[in-house]
PDB file of C-alpha atoms in Angstrom:
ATOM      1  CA  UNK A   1       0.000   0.000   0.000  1.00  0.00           C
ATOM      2  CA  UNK A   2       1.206   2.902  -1.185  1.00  0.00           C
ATOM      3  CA  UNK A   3       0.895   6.700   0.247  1.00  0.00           C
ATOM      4  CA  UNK A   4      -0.776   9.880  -1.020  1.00  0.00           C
ATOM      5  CA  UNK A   5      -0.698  12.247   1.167  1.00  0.00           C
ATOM      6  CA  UNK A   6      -2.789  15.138   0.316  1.00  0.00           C
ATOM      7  CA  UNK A   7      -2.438  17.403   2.818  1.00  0.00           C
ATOM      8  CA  UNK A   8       0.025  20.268   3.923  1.00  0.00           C
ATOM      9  CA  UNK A   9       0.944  18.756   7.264  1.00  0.00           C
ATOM     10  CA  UNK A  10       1.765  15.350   7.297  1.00  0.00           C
ATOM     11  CA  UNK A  11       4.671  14.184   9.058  1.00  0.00           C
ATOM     12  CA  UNK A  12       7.220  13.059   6.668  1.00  0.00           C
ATOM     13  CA  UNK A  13       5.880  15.060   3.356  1.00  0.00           C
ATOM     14  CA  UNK A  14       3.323  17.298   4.033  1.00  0.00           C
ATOM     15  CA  UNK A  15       2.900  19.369   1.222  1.00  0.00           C
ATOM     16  CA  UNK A  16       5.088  17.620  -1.217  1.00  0.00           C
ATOM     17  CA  UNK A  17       1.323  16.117  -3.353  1.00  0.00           C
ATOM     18  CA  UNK A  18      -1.270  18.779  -1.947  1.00  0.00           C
ATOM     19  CA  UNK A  19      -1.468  19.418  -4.982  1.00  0.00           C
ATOM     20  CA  UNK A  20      -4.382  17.187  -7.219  1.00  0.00           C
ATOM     21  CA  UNK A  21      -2.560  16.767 -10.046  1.00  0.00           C
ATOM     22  CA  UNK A  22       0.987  16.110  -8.545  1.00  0.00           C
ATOM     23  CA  UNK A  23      -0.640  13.905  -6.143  1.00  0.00           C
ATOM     24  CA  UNK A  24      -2.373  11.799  -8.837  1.00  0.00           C
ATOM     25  CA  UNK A  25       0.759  11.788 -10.609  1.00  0.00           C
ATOM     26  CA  UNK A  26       2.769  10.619  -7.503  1.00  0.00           C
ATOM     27  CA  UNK A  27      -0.147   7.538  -6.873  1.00  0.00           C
ATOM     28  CA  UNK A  28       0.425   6.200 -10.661  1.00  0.00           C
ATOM     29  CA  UNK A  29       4.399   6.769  -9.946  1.00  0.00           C
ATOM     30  CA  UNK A  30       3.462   4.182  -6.976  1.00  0.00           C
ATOM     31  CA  UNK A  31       1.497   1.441  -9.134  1.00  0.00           C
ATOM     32  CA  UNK A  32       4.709   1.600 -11.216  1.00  0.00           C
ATOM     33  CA  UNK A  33       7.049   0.876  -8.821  1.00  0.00           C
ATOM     34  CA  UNK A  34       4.941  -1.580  -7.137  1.00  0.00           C
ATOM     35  CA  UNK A  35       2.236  -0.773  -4.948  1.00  0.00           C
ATOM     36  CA  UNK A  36      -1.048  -3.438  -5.498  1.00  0.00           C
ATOM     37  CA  UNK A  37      -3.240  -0.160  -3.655  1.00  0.00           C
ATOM     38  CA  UNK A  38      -2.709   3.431  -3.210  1.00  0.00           C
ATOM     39  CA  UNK A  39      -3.789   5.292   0.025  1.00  0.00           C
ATOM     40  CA  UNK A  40      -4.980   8.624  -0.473  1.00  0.00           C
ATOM     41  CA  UNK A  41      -5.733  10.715   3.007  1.00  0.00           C
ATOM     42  CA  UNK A  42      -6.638  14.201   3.006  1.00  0.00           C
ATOM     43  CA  UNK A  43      -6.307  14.717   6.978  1.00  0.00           C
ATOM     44  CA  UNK A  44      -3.374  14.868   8.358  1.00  0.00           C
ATOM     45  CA  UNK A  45      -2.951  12.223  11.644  1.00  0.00           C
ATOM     46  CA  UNK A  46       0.549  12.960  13.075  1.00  0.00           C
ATOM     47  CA  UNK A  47       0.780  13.731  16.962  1.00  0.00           C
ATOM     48  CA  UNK A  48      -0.237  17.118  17.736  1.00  0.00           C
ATOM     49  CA  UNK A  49      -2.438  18.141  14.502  1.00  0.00           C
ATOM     50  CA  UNK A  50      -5.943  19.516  14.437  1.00  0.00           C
ATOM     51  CA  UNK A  51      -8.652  18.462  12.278  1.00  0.00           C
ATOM     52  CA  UNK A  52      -9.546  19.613   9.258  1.00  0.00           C
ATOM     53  CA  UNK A  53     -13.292  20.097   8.152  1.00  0.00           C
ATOM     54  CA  UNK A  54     -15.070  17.167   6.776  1.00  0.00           C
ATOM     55  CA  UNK A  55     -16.024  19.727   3.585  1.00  0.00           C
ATOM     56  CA  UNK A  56     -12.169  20.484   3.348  1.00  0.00           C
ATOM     57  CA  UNK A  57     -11.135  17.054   3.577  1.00  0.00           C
ATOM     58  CA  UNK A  58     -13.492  16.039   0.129  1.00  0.00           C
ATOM     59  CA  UNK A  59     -12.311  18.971  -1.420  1.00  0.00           C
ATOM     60  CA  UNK A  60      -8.591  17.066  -1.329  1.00  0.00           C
ATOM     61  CA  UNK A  61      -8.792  13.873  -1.604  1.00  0.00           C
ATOM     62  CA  UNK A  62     -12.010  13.207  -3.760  1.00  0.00           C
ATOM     63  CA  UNK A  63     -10.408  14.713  -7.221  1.00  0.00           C
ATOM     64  CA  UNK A  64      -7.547  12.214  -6.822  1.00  0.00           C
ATOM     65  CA  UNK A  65      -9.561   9.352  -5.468  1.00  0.00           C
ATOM     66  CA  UNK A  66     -11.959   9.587  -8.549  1.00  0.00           C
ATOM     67  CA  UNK A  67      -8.867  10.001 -11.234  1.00  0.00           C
ATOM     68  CA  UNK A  68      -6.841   7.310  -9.930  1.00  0.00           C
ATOM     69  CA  UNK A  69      -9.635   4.511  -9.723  1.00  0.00           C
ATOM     70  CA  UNK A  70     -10.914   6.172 -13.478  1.00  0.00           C
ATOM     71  CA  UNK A  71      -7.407   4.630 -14.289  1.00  0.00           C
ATOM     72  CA  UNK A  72      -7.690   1.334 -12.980  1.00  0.00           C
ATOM     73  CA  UNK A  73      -5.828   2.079  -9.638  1.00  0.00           C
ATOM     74  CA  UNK A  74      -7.394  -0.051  -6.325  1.00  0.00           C
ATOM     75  CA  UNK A  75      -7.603   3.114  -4.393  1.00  0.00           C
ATOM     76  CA  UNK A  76      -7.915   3.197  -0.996  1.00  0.00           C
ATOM     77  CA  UNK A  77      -9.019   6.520   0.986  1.00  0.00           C
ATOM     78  CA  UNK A  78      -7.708   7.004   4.616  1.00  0.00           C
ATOM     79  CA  UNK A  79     -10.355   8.888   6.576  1.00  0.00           C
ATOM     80  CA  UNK A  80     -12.133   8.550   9.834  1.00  0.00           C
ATOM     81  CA  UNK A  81     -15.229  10.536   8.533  1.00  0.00           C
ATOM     82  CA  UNK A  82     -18.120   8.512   7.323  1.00  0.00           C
ATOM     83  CA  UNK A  83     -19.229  11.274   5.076  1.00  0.00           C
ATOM     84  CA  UNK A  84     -15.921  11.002   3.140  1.00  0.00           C
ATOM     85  CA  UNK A  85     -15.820   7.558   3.213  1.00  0.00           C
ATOM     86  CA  UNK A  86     -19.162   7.048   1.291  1.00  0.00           C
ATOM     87  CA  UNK A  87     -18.022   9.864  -1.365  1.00  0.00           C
ATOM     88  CA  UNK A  88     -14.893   8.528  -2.126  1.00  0.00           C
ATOM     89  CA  UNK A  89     -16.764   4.796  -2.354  1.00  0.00           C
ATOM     90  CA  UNK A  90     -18.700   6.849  -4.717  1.00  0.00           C
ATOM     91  CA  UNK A  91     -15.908   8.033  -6.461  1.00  0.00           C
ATOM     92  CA  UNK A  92     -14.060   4.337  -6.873  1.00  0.00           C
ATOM     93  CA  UNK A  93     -12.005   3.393  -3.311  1.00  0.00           C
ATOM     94  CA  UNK A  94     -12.012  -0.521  -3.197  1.00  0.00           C
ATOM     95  CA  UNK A  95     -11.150   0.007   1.005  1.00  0.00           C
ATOM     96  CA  UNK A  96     -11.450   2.450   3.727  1.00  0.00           C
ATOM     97  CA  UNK A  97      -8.397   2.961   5.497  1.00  0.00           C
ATOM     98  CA  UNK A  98     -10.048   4.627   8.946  1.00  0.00           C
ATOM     99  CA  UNK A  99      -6.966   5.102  11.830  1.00  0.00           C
ATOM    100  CA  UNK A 100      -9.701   5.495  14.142  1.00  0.00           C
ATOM    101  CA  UNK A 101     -11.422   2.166  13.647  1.00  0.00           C
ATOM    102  CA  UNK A 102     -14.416   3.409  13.810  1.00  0.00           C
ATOM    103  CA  UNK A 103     -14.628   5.434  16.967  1.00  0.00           C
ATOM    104  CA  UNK A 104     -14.377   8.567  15.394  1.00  0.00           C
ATOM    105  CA  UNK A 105     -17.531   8.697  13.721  1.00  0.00           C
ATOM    106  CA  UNK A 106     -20.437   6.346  14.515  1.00  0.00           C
ATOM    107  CA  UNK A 107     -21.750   6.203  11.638  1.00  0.00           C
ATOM    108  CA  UNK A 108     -18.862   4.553   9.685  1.00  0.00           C
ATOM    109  CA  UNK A 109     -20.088   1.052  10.249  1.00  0.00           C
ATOM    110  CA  UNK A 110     -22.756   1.882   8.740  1.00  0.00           C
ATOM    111  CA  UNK A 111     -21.608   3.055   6.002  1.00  0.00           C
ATOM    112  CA  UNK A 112     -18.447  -0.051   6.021  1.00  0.00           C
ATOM    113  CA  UNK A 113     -21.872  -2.589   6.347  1.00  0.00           C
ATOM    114  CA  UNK A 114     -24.205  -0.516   3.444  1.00  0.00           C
ATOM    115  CA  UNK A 115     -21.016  -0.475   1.060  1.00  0.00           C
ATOM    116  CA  UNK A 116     -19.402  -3.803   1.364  1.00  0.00           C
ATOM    117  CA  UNK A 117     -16.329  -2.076   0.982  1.00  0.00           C
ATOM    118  CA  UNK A 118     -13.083  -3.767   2.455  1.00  0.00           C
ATOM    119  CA  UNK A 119     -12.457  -2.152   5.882  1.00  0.00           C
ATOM    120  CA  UNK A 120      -9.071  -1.141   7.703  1.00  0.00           C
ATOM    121  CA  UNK A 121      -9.989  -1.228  11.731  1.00  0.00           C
ATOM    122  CA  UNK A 122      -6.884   0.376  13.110  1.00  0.00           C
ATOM    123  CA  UNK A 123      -6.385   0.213  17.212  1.00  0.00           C
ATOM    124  CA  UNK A 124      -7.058   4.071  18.452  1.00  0.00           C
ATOM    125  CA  UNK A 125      -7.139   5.588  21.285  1.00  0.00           C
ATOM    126  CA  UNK A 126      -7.877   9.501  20.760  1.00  0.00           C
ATOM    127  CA  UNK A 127      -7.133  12.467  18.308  1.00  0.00           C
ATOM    128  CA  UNK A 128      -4.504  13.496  17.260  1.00  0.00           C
ATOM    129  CA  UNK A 129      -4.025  16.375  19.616  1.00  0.00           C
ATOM    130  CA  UNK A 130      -3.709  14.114  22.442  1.00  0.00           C
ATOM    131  CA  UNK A 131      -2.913  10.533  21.293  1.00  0.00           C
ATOM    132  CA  UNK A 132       0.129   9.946  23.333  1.00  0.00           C
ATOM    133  CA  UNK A 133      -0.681  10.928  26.578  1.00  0.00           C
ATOM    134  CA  UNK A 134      -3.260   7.793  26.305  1.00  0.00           C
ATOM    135  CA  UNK A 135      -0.139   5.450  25.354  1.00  0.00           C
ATOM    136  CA  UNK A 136      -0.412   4.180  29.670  1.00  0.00           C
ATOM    137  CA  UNK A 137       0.000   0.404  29.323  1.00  0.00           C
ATOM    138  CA  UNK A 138       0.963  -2.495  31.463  1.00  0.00           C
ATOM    139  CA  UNK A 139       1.132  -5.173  28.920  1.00  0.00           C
ATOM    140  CA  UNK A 140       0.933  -3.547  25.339  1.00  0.00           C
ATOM    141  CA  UNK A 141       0.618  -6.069  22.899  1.00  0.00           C
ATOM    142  CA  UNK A 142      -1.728  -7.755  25.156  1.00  0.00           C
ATOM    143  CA  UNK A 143      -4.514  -4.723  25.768  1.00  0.00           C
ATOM    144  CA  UNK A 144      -3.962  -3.778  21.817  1.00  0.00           C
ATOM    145  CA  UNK A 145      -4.851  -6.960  21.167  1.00  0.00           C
ATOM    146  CA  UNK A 146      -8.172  -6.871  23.596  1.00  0.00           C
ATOM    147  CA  UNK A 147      -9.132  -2.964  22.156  1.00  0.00           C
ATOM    148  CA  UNK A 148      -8.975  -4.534  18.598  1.00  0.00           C
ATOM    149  CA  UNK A 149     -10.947  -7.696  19.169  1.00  0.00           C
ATOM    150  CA  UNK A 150     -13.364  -5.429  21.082  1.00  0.00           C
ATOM    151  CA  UNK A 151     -13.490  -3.112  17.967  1.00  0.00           C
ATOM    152  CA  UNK A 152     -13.920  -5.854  15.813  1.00  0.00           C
ATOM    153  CA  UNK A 153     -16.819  -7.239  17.202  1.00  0.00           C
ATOM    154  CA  UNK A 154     -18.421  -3.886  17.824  1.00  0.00           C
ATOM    155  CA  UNK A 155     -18.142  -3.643  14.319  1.00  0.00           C
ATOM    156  CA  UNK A 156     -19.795  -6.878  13.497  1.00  0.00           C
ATOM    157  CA  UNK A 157     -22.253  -6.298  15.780  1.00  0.00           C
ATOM    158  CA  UNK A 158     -23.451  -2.863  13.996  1.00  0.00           C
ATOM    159  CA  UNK A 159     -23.217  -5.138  10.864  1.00  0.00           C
ATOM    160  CA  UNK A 160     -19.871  -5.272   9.082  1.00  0.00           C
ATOM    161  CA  UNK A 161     -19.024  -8.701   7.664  1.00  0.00           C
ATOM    162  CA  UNK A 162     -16.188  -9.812   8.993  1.00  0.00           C
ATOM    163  CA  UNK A 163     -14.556 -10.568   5.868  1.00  0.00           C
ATOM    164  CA  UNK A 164     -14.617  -6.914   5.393  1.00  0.00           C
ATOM    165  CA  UNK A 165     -12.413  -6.225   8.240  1.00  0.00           C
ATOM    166  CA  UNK A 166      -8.425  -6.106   7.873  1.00  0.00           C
ATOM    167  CA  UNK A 167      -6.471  -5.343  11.359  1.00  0.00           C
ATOM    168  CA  UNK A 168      -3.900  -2.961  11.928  1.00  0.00           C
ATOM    169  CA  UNK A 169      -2.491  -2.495  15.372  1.00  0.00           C
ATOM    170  CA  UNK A 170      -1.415   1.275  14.922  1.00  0.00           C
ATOM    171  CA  UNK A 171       2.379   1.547  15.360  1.00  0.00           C
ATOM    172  CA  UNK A 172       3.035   5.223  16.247  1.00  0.00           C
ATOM    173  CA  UNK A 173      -1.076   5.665  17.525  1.00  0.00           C
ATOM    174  CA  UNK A 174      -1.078   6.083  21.528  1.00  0.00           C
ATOM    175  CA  UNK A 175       2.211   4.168  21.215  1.00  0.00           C
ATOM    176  CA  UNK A 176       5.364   5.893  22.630  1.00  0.00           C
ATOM    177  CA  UNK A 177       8.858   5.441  20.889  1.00  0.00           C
ATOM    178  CA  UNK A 178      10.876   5.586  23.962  1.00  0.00           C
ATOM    179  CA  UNK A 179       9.022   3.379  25.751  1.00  0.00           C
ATOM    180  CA  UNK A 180       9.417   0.494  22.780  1.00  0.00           C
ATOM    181  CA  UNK A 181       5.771   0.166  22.684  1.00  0.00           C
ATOM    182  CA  UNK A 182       6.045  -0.199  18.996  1.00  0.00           C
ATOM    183  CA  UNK A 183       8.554  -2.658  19.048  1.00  0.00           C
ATOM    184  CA  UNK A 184       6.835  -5.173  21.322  1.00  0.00           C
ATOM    185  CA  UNK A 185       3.986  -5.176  18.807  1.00  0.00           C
ATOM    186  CA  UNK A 186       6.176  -5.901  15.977  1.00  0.00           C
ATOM    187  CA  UNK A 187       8.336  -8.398  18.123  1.00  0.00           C
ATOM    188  CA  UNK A 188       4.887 -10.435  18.393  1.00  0.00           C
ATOM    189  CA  UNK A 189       3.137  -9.786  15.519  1.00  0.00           C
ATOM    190  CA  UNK A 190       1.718 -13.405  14.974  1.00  0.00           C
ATOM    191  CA  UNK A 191      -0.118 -13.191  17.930  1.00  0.00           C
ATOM    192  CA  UNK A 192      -2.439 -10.470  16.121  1.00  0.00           C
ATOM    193  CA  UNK A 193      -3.214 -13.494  13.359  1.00  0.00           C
ATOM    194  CA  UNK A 194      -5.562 -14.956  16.347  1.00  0.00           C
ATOM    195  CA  UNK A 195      -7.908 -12.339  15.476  1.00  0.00           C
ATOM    196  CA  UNK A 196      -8.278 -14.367  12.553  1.00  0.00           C
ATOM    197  CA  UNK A 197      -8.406 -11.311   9.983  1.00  0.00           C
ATOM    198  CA  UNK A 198      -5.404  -9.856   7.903  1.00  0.00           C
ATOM    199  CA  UNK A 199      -3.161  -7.590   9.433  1.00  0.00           C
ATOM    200  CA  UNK A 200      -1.975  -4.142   8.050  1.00  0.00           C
ATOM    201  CA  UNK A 201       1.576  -3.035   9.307  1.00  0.00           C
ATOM    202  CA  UNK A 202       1.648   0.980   8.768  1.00  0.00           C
ATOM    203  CA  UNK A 203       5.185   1.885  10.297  1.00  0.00           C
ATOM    204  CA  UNK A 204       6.743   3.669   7.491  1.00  0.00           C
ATOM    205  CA  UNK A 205       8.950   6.621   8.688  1.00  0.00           C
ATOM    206  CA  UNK A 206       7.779   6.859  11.719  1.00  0.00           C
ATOM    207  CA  UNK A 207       9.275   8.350  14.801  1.00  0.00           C
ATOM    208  CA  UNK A 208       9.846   5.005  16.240  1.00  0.00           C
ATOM    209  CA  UNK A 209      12.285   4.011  13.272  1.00  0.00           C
ATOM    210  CA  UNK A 210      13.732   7.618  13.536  1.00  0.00           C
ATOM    211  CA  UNK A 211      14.296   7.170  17.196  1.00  0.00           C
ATOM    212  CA  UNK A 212      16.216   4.403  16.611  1.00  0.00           C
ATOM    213  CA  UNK A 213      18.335   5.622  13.941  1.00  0.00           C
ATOM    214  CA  UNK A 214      18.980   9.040  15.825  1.00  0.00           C
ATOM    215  CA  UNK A 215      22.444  10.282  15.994  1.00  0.00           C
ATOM    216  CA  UNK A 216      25.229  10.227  19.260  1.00  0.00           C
ATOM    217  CA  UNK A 217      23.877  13.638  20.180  1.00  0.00           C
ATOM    218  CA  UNK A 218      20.292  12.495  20.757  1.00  0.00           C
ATOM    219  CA  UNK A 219      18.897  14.001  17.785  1.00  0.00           C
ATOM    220  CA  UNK A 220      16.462  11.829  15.494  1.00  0.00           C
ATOM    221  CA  UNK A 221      17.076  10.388  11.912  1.00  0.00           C
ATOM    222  CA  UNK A 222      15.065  12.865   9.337  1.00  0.00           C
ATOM    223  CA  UNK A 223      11.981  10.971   8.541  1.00  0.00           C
ATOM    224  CA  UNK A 224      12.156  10.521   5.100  1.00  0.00           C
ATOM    225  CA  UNK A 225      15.758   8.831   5.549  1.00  0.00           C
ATOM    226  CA  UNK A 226      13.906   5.937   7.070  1.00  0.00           C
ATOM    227  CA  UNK A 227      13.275   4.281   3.823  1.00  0.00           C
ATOM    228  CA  UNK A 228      15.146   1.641   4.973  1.00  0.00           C
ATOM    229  CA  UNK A 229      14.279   0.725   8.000  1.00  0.00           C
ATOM    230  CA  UNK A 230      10.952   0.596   6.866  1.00  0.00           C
ATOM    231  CA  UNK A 231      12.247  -1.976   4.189  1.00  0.00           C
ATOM    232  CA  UNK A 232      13.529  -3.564   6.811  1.00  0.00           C
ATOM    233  CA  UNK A 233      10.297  -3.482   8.661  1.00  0.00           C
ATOM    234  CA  UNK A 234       8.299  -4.125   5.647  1.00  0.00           C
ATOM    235  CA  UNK A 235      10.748  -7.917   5.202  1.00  0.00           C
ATOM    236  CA  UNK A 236      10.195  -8.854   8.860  1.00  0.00           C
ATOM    237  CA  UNK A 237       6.504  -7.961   8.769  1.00  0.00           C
ATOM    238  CA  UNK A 238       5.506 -10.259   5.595  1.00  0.00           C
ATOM    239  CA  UNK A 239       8.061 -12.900   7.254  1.00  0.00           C
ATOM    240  CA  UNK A 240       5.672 -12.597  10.089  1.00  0.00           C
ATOM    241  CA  UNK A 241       2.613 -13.153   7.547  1.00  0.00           C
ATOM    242  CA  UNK A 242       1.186  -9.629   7.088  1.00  0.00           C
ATOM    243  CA  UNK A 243      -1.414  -9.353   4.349  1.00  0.00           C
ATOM    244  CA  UNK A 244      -0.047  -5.421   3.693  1.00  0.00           C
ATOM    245  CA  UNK A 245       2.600  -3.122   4.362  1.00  0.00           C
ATOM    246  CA  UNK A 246       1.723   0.703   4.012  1.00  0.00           C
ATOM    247  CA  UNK A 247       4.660   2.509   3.256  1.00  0.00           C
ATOM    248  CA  UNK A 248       5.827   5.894   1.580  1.00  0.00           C
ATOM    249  CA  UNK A 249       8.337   4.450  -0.680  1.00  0.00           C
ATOM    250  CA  UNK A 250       7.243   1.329  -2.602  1.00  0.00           C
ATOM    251  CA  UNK A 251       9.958  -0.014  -4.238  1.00  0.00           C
ATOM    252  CA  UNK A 252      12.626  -0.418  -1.338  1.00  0.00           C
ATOM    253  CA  UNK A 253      10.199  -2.044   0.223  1.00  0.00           C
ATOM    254  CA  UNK A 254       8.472  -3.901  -2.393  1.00  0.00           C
ATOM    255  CA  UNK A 255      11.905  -5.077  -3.729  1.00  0.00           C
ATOM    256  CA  UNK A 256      12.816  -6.203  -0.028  1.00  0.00           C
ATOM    257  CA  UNK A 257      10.194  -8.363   0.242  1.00  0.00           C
ATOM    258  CA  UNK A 258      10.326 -10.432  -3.146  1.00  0.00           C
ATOM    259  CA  UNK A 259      14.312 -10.706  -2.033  1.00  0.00           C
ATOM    260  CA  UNK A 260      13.188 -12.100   1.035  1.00  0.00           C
ATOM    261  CA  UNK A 261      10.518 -14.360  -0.615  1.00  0.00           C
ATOM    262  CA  UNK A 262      13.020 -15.685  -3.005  1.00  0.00           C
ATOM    263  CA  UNK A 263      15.298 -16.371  -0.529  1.00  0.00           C
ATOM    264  CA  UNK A 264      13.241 -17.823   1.875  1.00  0.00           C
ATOM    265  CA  UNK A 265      11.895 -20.740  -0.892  1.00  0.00           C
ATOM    266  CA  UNK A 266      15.091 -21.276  -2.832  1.00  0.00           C
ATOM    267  CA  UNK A 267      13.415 -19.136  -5.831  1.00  0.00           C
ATOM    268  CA  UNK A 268      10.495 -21.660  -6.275  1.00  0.00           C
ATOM    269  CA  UNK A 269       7.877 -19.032  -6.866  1.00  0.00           C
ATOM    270  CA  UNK A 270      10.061 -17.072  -9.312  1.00  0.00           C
ATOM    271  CA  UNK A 271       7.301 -17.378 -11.923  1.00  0.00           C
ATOM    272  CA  UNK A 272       4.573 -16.422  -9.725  1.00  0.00           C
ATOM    273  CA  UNK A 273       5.823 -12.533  -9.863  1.00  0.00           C
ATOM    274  CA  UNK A 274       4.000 -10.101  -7.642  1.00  0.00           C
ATOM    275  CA  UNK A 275       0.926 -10.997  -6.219  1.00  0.00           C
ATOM    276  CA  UNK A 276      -3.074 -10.219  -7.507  1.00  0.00           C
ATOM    277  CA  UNK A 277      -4.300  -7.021  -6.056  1.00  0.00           C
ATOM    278  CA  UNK A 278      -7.496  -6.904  -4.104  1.00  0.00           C
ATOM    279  CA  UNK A 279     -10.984  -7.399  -5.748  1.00  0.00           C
ATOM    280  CA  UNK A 280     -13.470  -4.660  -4.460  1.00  0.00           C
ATOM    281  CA  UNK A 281     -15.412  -7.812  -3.463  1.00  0.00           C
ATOM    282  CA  UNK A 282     -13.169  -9.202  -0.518  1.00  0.00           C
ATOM    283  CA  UNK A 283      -9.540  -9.627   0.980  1.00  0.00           C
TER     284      UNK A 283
END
């Protein structure tokens, strides 16, 4: 899954495809170099931002939603407004990529149940504004694990088939970098397969990886020279069977997985190439 950001404010490129055209451009650039579905959001979600209105948030991403899908691009559109969700349905988005799994806005399962549209249910745990003073755990995989499974079936229950529903435990979401939250989650990511849905691992350039990479003075790697370590992340992640990476830069991850893949078999599957993207159907 490849990002789109359409916004001026996200954290590693805000700005750089606010722009419709450049950002329709940049999605197609990301079907070339690999990506089976391209993630257009329109509100920014990095610690600390405010919200942007619901009518502001169409205005972005619907133009480049509706001209990527016109070109045969399985679009996704990452929003936590139900309102945006249905128009950019409307407009040709096979999933809804919603970071706040649903909590934001009640009426999204609706909407998820109406549509049939494949359904990212991402663990949350507040706004943006405020996220990380919620990250207070005792056991972090464990109570991610219980907040999604209690998502899911709240989802369900307001009528979402579960076939619908892809997981993604939220790496950099109420999760705090110096307390390794993140990497706990990723150190047991199998145990998120006993959900018994597919998992989406979203870790790309985040300040967990920068953390990490940070210099001897204490200062962080730039975000956007985490490429990387998000291949890296990307490798370990599939290893670990997730159904999707999202990621900024597709091919160094893309071409770190198929390595892997190769490697891993002996080259058995060399004729199998890259793998069908989704049908707007199912997962």
């Amino acid at each position: 899954m490849g990002v789109v950001n359409v916004t001026p404010d996200s954290f590693s490129d805000g700005g750089e495809w606010f722009d419709p055209d450049r950002a329709i451009e940049h999605g197609l650039r990301l079907v070339e170099q690999g990506a089976d579905i391209v993630d257009v959001g329109g509100e920014s979600t990095r610690p600390g931002a405010q919200r942007v209105s619901a009518a502001e948030e169409l205005r972005r991403v619907e133009p480049v939603v509706r001209e990527l899908a016109a070109r045969g691009v399985h679009v996704s559109v990452d929003t936590m407004r139900a309102e945006v969700a249905e128009r950019a349905v409307g407009a040709g988005a096979v999933l809804v990529n919603d970071v706040s799994g649903g909590l934001a806005d009640p009426a999204m399962a609706r909407l998820v149940a109406s549509s049939g549209v494949a359904y990212v249910l991402m663990h949350w745990r507040g706004h943006s504004h405020d996220m990380q003073s919620r990250a207070v755990y005792t056991d972090v995989v464990q109570e991610v694990l219980d907040e999604l499974r209690d998502r899911m079936e709240a989802m369900i229950s307001a009528g979402v088939d579960p076939g619908q529903i892809v997981l993604d435990p939220g790496l950099g979401f109420s999760k705090r970098p110096e307390q390794a939250h993140n990497w706990a989650i990723l150190h047991q990511l199998e145990r998120f397969h006993a959900l018994g849905r597919p998992v989406l691992v979203a870790g790309s350039r985040k300040r967990f990886l920068s953390r990490l990479l940070g210099d001897a003075k204490g200062n962080d790697r730039p975000f956007a020279e985490c490429d990387a370590a998000t291949a890296a992340v990307s490798t370990l992640s599939a290893d670990r069977g997730a159904w999707c990476v999202r990621v900024h830069d597709v091919r160094s991850s893309a071409d770190a997985v198929r390595v892997a893949s190769a490697w891993s078999d002996g080259g058995a599957r060399l004729d199998l190439g890259r793998g069908e993207p989704m049908d707007r159907g199912g997962l």
